[in-house]
Short mmCIF file of C-alpha atoms in Angstrom, two decimals:
data_model
loop_
_atom_site.label_atom_id
_atom_site.label_comp_id
_atom_site.label_asym_id
_atom_site.label_seq_id
_atom_site.Cartn_x
_atom_site.Cartn_y
_atom_site.Cartn_z
CA UNK A 113 0.16 0.11 0.03
CA UNK A 114 1.13 3.56 -0.78
CA UNK A 115 0.28 6.26 1.80
CA UNK A 116 0.31 9.80 0.31
CA UNK A 117 -0.19 13.27 1.89
CA UNK A 118 -3.00 14.98 0.42
CA UNK A 119 -2.84 18.80 0.87
CA UNK A 120 -6.58 19.51 0.19
CA UNK A 121 -7.23 18.20 3.75
CA UNK A 122 -4.90 20.26 5.82
CA UNK A 123 -6.73 22.12 8.40
CA UNK A 124 -7.03 23.37 11.92
CA UNK A 125 -9.67 21.84 14.16
CA UNK A 126 -10.12 22.44 17.77
CA UNK A 127 -6.99 24.46 18.00
CA UNK A 128 -4.96 21.25 16.49
CA UNK A 129 -3.28 21.10 13.10
CA UNK A 130 -4.48 18.20 10.97
CA UNK A 131 -3.16 16.69 7.78
CA UNK A 132 -4.78 14.06 5.46
CA UNK A 133 -2.90 10.90 4.48
CA UNK A 134 -4.52 8.85 1.58
CA UNK A 135 -3.95 5.10 1.61
CA UNK A 136 -3.83 3.77 -2.08
CA UNK A 137 -4.12 -0.15 -2.23
CA UNK A 138 -1.89 -2.36 -4.13
CA UNK A 139 -3.34 -4.89 -6.65
CA UNK A 140 -2.76 -7.64 -3.97
CA UNK A 141 -4.95 -5.68 -1.42
CA UNK A 142 -8.41 -6.53 -0.66
CA UNK A 143 -9.71 -3.06 -1.11
CA UNK A 144 -8.11 -2.77 -4.63
CA UNK A 145 -11.07 -4.26 -6.44
CA UNK A 146 -13.47 -1.74 -4.67
CA UNK A 147 -11.20 1.25 -5.62
CA UNK A 148 -9.90 0.54 -9.03
CA UNK A 149 -13.02 2.15 -11.02
CA UNK A 150 -13.94 3.75 -14.32
CA UNK A 151 -12.71 7.11 -14.67
CA UNK A 152 -15.72 9.63 -15.23
CA UNK A 153 -15.96 13.15 -16.26
CA UNK A 154 -18.98 15.66 -15.89
CA UNK A 155 -20.66 16.23 -19.04
CA UNK A 156 -22.27 19.59 -18.94
CA UNK A 157 -24.64 18.88 -21.89
CA UNK A 158 -26.09 15.65 -20.65
CA UNK A 159 -25.84 16.73 -17.14
CA UNK A 160 -24.35 13.55 -15.99
CA UNK A 161 -20.99 11.65 -15.73
CA UNK A 162 -19.67 9.93 -18.61
CA UNK A 163 -16.81 7.19 -18.70
CA UNK A 164 -13.60 8.26 -20.35
CA UNK A 165 -12.74 4.71 -21.06
CA UNK A 166 -9.63 4.91 -18.66
CA UNK A 167 -9.51 3.45 -15.15
CA UNK A 168 -8.41 5.29 -11.97
CA UNK A 169 -7.35 4.07 -8.41
CA UNK A 170 -9.01 5.83 -5.63
CA UNK A 171 -7.73 5.61 -2.14
CA UNK A 172 -9.18 2.95 0.28
CA UNK A 173 -8.91 5.43 3.30
CA UNK A 174 -8.32 8.97 3.82
CA UNK A 175 -6.94 9.36 7.38
CA UNK A 176 -6.48 12.72 9.39
CA UNK A 177 -3.49 12.99 11.64
CA UNK A 178 -2.77 15.62 14.13
CA UNK A 179 0.83 16.97 13.98
CA UNK A 180 2.89 19.82 15.06
CA UNK A 181 3.81 22.74 12.96
CA UNK A 182 7.59 21.95 13.07
CA UNK A 183 6.83 18.89 10.94
CA UNK A 184 9.26 18.01 8.23
CA UNK A 185 8.90 15.56 5.34
CA UNK A 186 11.26 13.22 7.03
CA UNK A 187 9.48 13.39 10.56
CA UNK A 188 6.11 12.62 8.60
CA UNK A 189 7.53 9.78 6.74
CA UNK A 190 9.10 8.24 9.99
CA UNK A 191 5.67 8.88 11.87
CA UNK A 192 3.82 7.20 9.14
CA UNK A 193 6.18 4.18 9.20
CA UNK A 194 5.81 4.20 13.00
CA UNK A 195 1.98 4.31 12.96
CA UNK A 196 1.16 2.12 10.16
CA UNK A 197 3.59 -0.79 9.73
CA UNK A 198 2.73 -3.53 7.28
CA UNK A 199 0.92 -5.72 9.78
CA UNK A 200 -1.46 -2.78 10.68
CA UNK A 201 -2.04 -1.83 7.02
CA UNK A 202 -2.99 -5.33 6.10
CA UNK A 203 -5.47 -5.42 9.07
CA UNK A 204 -6.90 -2.12 8.19
CA UNK A 205 -7.33 -3.09 4.48
CA UNK A 206 -9.07 -6.33 5.77
CA UNK A 207 -11.39 -4.53 8.10
CA UNK A 208 -12.42 -1.90 5.39
CA UNK A 209 -12.88 -4.78 2.86
CA UNK A 210 -15.02 -6.71 5.17
CA UNK A 211 -16.80 -3.55 6.13
CA UNK A 212 -16.08 -4.46 9.77
CA UNK A 213 -16.41 -1.11 11.56
CA UNK A 214 -15.38 -2.37 15.00
CA UNK A 215 -12.21 -3.80 13.85
CA UNK A 216 -11.41 -0.68 11.94
CA UNK A 217 -12.02 1.68 14.63
CA UNK A 218 -10.08 -0.49 17.00
CA UNK A 219 -7.10 -0.03 14.66
CA UNK A 220 -7.48 3.47 13.71
CA UNK A 221 -8.47 5.19 16.84
CA UNK A 222 -5.06 4.93 18.36
CA UNK A 223 -3.36 6.33 15.28
CA UNK A 224 -4.69 9.87 15.19
CA UNK A 225 -1.60 11.55 16.29
CA UNK A 226 -1.16 14.52 18.82
CA UNK A 227 0.15 18.01 18.58
CA UNK A 228 0.33 21.39 20.22
CA UNK A 229 -2.19 24.08 20.34
CA UNK A 230 -2.05 26.05 17.10
CA UNK A 231 -2.38 29.68 16.70
CA UNK A 232 -3.57 30.97 13.26
CA UNK A 233 -3.64 28.79 10.23
CA UNK A 234 -0.29 27.37 8.94
CA UNK A 235 -1.82 25.12 6.37
CA UNK A 236 -0.19 26.80 3.23
CA UNK A 237 3.21 26.54 4.75
CA UNK A 238 2.65 22.88 5.89
CA UNK A 239 1.37 21.88 2.44
CA UNK A 240 4.63 23.29 0.87
CA UNK A 241 6.74 21.31 3.51
CA UNK A 242 4.92 18.05 3.03
CA UNK A 243 3.83 18.07 -0.62
CA UNK A 244 5.94 15.16 -1.91
CA UNK A 245 5.68 12.84 1.06
CA UNK A 246 4.69 9.45 -0.14
CA UNK A 247 5.50 6.19 1.85
CA UNK A 248 5.30 2.74 0.60
CA UNK A 249 4.21 0.32 3.43
CA UNK B 145 -22.66 2.93 22.02
CA UNK B 146 -21.51 3.79 18.45
CA UNK B 147 -23.26 6.74 17.05
CA UNK B 148 -24.70 6.93 13.50
CA UNK B 149 -25.93 9.84 11.47
CA UNK B 150 -26.82 10.55 7.75
CA UNK B 151 -27.38 8.10 4.93
CA UNK B 152 -25.38 5.33 3.38
CA UNK B 153 -22.60 6.19 1.28
CA UNK B 154 -23.55 4.17 -1.75
CA UNK B 155 -23.85 4.57 -5.45
CA UNK B 156 -27.33 6.22 -6.19
CA UNK B 157 -29.22 6.83 -9.29
CA UNK B 158 -28.97 10.68 -9.15
CA UNK B 159 -26.42 13.21 -8.04
CA UNK B 160 -26.55 16.63 -6.45
CA UNK B 161 -24.23 19.62 -7.49
CA UNK B 162 -21.91 22.11 -5.96
CA UNK B 163 -22.73 25.83 -4.74
CA UNK B 164 -25.24 24.85 -1.90
CA UNK B 165 -25.18 23.88 1.68
CA UNK B 166 -27.18 20.65 2.04
CA UNK B 167 -28.48 18.92 5.25
CA UNK B 168 -29.76 15.31 5.08
CA UNK B 169 -33.09 15.08 7.18
CA UNK B 170 -32.72 11.13 7.15
CA UNK B 171 -31.33 9.34 10.07
CA UNK B 172 -30.41 12.17 12.80
CA UNK B 173 -27.73 11.23 15.31
CA UNK B 174 -28.85 8.51 17.89
CA UNK B 175 -26.56 9.74 20.72
CA UNK B 176 -24.35 12.49 21.85
CA UNK B 177 -20.60 12.33 21.57
CA UNK B 178 -17.83 12.66 18.56
CA UNK B 179 -18.08 11.68 15.06
CA UNK B 180 -14.66 10.30 13.90
CA UNK B 181 -15.40 8.75 10.57
CA UNK B 182 -17.43 10.25 7.66
CA UNK B 183 -18.06 8.00 4.48
CA UNK B 184 -18.95 9.82 0.94
CA UNK B 185 -19.68 8.54 -2.44
CA UNK B 186 -19.12 11.21 -4.91
CA UNK B 187 -20.66 10.96 -8.32
CA UNK B 188 -18.24 13.53 -10.11
CA UNK B 189 -14.74 14.25 -8.29
CA UNK B 190 -15.59 16.81 -5.51
CA UNK B 191 -13.35 19.60 -4.19
CA UNK B 192 -13.43 21.37 -0.96
CA UNK B 193 -15.82 19.43 0.95
CA UNK B 194 -16.88 20.64 4.42
CA UNK B 195 -18.95 18.55 6.65
CA UNK B 196 -20.97 19.58 9.50
CA UNK B 197 -23.41 18.58 12.30
CA UNK B 198 -26.49 20.83 12.25
CA UNK B 199 -29.07 21.56 14.99
CA UNK B 200 -32.54 22.92 14.59
CA UNK B 201 -33.06 26.28 16.32
CA UNK B 202 -36.57 26.42 15.49
CA UNK B 203 -38.70 25.54 12.20
CA UNK B 204 -36.35 25.52 9.32
CA UNK B 205 -33.52 27.70 10.97
CA UNK B 206 -30.39 25.57 11.63
CA UNK B 207 -27.09 26.20 13.25
CA UNK B 208 -23.96 24.07 12.67
CA UNK B 209 -22.78 22.47 16.07
CA UNK B 210 -19.35 21.54 14.64
CA UNK B 211 -17.57 21.49 11.30
CA UNK B 212 -14.45 19.88 9.86
CA UNK B 213 -12.76 20.10 6.29
CA UNK B 214 -12.47 16.92 4.32
CA UNK B 215 -11.02 18.24 0.99
CA UNK B 216 -11.24 16.65 -2.29
CA UNK B 217 -13.18 13.45 -2.85
CA UNK B 218 -12.46 11.16 -5.71
CA UNK B 219 -15.71 9.66 -7.39
CA UNK B 220 -16.83 6.21 -8.29
CA UNK B 221 -16.29 4.42 -4.79
CA UNK B 222 -17.02 4.85 -1.33
CA UNK B 223 -14.50 7.06 0.39
CA UNK B 224 -13.87 6.70 4.24
CA UNK B 225 -12.21 9.69 6.14
CA UNK B 226 -10.92 8.71 9.60
CA UNK B 227 -9.38 10.67 12.24
CA UNK B 228 -12.10 13.27 12.48
CA UNK B 229 -13.60 14.80 15.75
CA UNK B 230 -16.90 16.40 14.99
CA UNK B 231 -19.00 17.00 18.04
CA UNK B 232 -22.58 15.60 17.78
CA UNK B 233 -25.74 15.72 19.83
CA UNK B 234 -28.85 13.42 19.73
CA UNK B 235 -31.06 14.63 17.20
CA UNK B 236 -28.48 16.57 14.97
CA UNK B 237 -28.34 16.23 11.27
CA UNK B 238 -25.42 15.70 8.77
CA UNK B 239 -24.73 18.29 6.20
CA UNK B 240 -22.10 19.62 3.87
CA UNK B 241 -21.07 22.11 1.32
CA UNK B 242 -18.41 21.76 -1.54
CA UNK B 243 -16.88 24.06 -4.47
CA UNK B 244 -17.30 21.63 -7.20
CA UNK B 245 -18.31 18.13 -8.18
CA UNK B 246 -21.27 16.05 -7.47
CA UNK B 247 -22.73 14.02 -4.49
CA UNK B 248 -24.58 10.71 -5.04
CA UNK B 249 -28.30 11.39 -4.47
CA UNK B 250 -31.61 9.19 -4.37
CA UNK B 251 -34.98 11.21 -5.04
CA UNK B 252 -36.60 9.41 -2.16
CA UNK B 253 -36.51 9.51 1.53
CA UNK B 254 -37.31 12.28 4.14
CA UNK B 255 -35.82 15.10 2.31
CA UNK B 256 -33.28 17.86 2.97
CA UNK B 257 -32.79 21.50 3.96
CA UNK B 258 -30.73 23.51 1.38
CA UNK B 259 -29.47 27.02 0.97
CA UNK B 260 -27.61 28.44 -2.10
CA UNK B 261 -24.09 29.20 -0.78
CA UNK B 262 -21.56 28.06 1.73
CA UNK B 263 -23.11 28.13 5.28
CA UNK B 264 -20.57 25.92 6.98
CA UNK B 265 -20.46 27.24 9.75
CA UNK B 266 -23.92 29.12 10.25
CA UNK B 267 -26.13 30.40 13.31
CA UNK B 268 -29.63 30.41 13.37
CA UNK B 269 -29.83 30.48 9.46
CA UNK B 270 -33.10 29.98 7.59
CA UNK B 271 -32.87 27.15 5.13
CA UNK B 272 -35.44 25.90 2.67
CA UNK B 273 -36.78 22.36 2.55
CA UNK B 274 -37.25 19.76 -0.22
CA UNK B 275 -38.79 16.52 -0.07
CA UNK B 276 -37.58 12.91 -1.16
CA UNK B 277 -33.85 13.46 -1.12
CA UNK B 278 -31.29 11.20 0.42
CA UNK B 279 -27.52 11.76 -0.04
CA UNK B 280 -24.48 9.44 0.18
CA UNK B 281 -23.07 11.09 3.23
CA UNK B 282 -22.88 9.05 6.59
CA UNK B 283 -20.96 9.47 9.91
CA UNK B 284 -20.10 7.11 12.69
CA UNK B 285 -18.40 7.75 15.99
CA UNK B 286 -18.37 7.20 19.69
CA UNK B 287 -21.03 8.37 22.31
CA UNK B 288 -19.65 10.73 25.14
CA UNK B 289 -18.43 8.93 28.19
CA UNK B 290 -19.21 5.45 26.65
CA UNK B 291 -15.92 3.99 27.03
CA UNK B 292 -14.88 1.28 24.53
CA UNK B 293 -17.46 0.13 21.86
CA UNK B 294 -17.04 -3.70 22.63
CA UNK B 295 -15.75 -3.96 26.05
CA UNK B 296 -17.92 -2.82 29.00
CA UNK B 297 -15.54 -3.70 31.79
CA UNK B 298 -11.73 -4.43 32.54
CA UNK B 299 -11.37 -6.28 35.87
CA UNK B 300 -14.61 -5.39 37.12
CA UNK B 301 -14.04 -1.59 36.18
CA UNK B 302 -16.32 0.12 33.50
CA UNK B 303 -14.38 0.89 30.60
CA UNK B 304 -15.64 4.59 30.68
CA UNK B 305 -13.99 4.91 34.00
CA UNK B 306 -10.42 3.40 32.73
CA UNK B 307 -7.51 5.66 32.16
CA UNK B 308 -4.98 3.03 31.67
CA UNK B 309 -4.58 -0.75 31.36
CA UNK B 310 -1.32 -2.29 32.75
CA UNK B 311 0.14 0.95 32.54
CA UNK B 312 -0.91 1.78 28.88
CA UNK B 313 -3.04 4.66 28.34
CA UNK B 314 -6.46 3.75 26.93
CA UNK B 315 -5.74 5.95 23.69
CA UNK B 316 -3.02 3.65 22.73
CA UNK B 317 -4.93 0.48 23.31
CA UNK B 318 -6.54 -1.56 20.47
CA UNK B 319 -7.24 -4.67 22.18
CA UNK B 320 -7.61 -6.15 25.76
CA UNK B 321 -6.87 -10.02 26.11
CA UNK B 322 -7.40 -10.23 22.33
CA UNK B 323 -10.67 -8.51 22.18
CA UNK B 324 -11.02 -5.36 20.20
CA UNK B 325 -11.77 -2.36 22.35
#
């Protein structure tokens, strides 16, 4: 599975800085079949989506992590590897594929991160620092 | 107890476009606590999705209780967003606004409140209503003071009253004696 930083989700909530990590399954992962879908575009004339003929891979999970503002690309990479080792990711993939909410919550709830109170909104700066973070687990 | 709010994030027959704030009148929250997971099924790639819990002030006037940014949502499959912390009270409704793209929609069900523009957040805002609407937007979470979803007691102590087990803080515990918390 590949875990990528997604800048569109960076925000401050309840005075804590959160970033979004998107989990993309490998072809051997259970959620791959659910997330490898037909690519569509909106047709203004038809007022509906139409397939392009291509396929796209969607993330099986988009997880928000609380971090500190002094985060670096290396620190985030290390944190991802610490929180989401292979065995945990396999279990998350299985729980998502099976629709097992209880198992999923038990795995994900201890992995939401922590950080100091943030003043202002450092989202733009954080997005620039973390834009290239991508970890294969 | 597990909280749930909103309607299943599934592939539906129709879709709903951007430029509005919409609140699903189906399945209000069944308990008070925190939503930690939101599920969305987008019909066309969505951008700038902001979700919120809404309370009815009176009539069709609503206020947001809490909001959180989701961001972009890719279309064509159920998308799961975890690590959230959205306050919710029994009877609240789930709503959202986004800047582009479409959300899956069925022309059936209870209906929705809606207003043109971004009203996340809002306070005592008058909304319009429309019947027969169900959106693919669903939230789950944990009841306040509810402890763990699957374990009621550890060594005779209610899970809601436990801070640590064998020296480990509860926030870092996934299982106790092999049982998922």
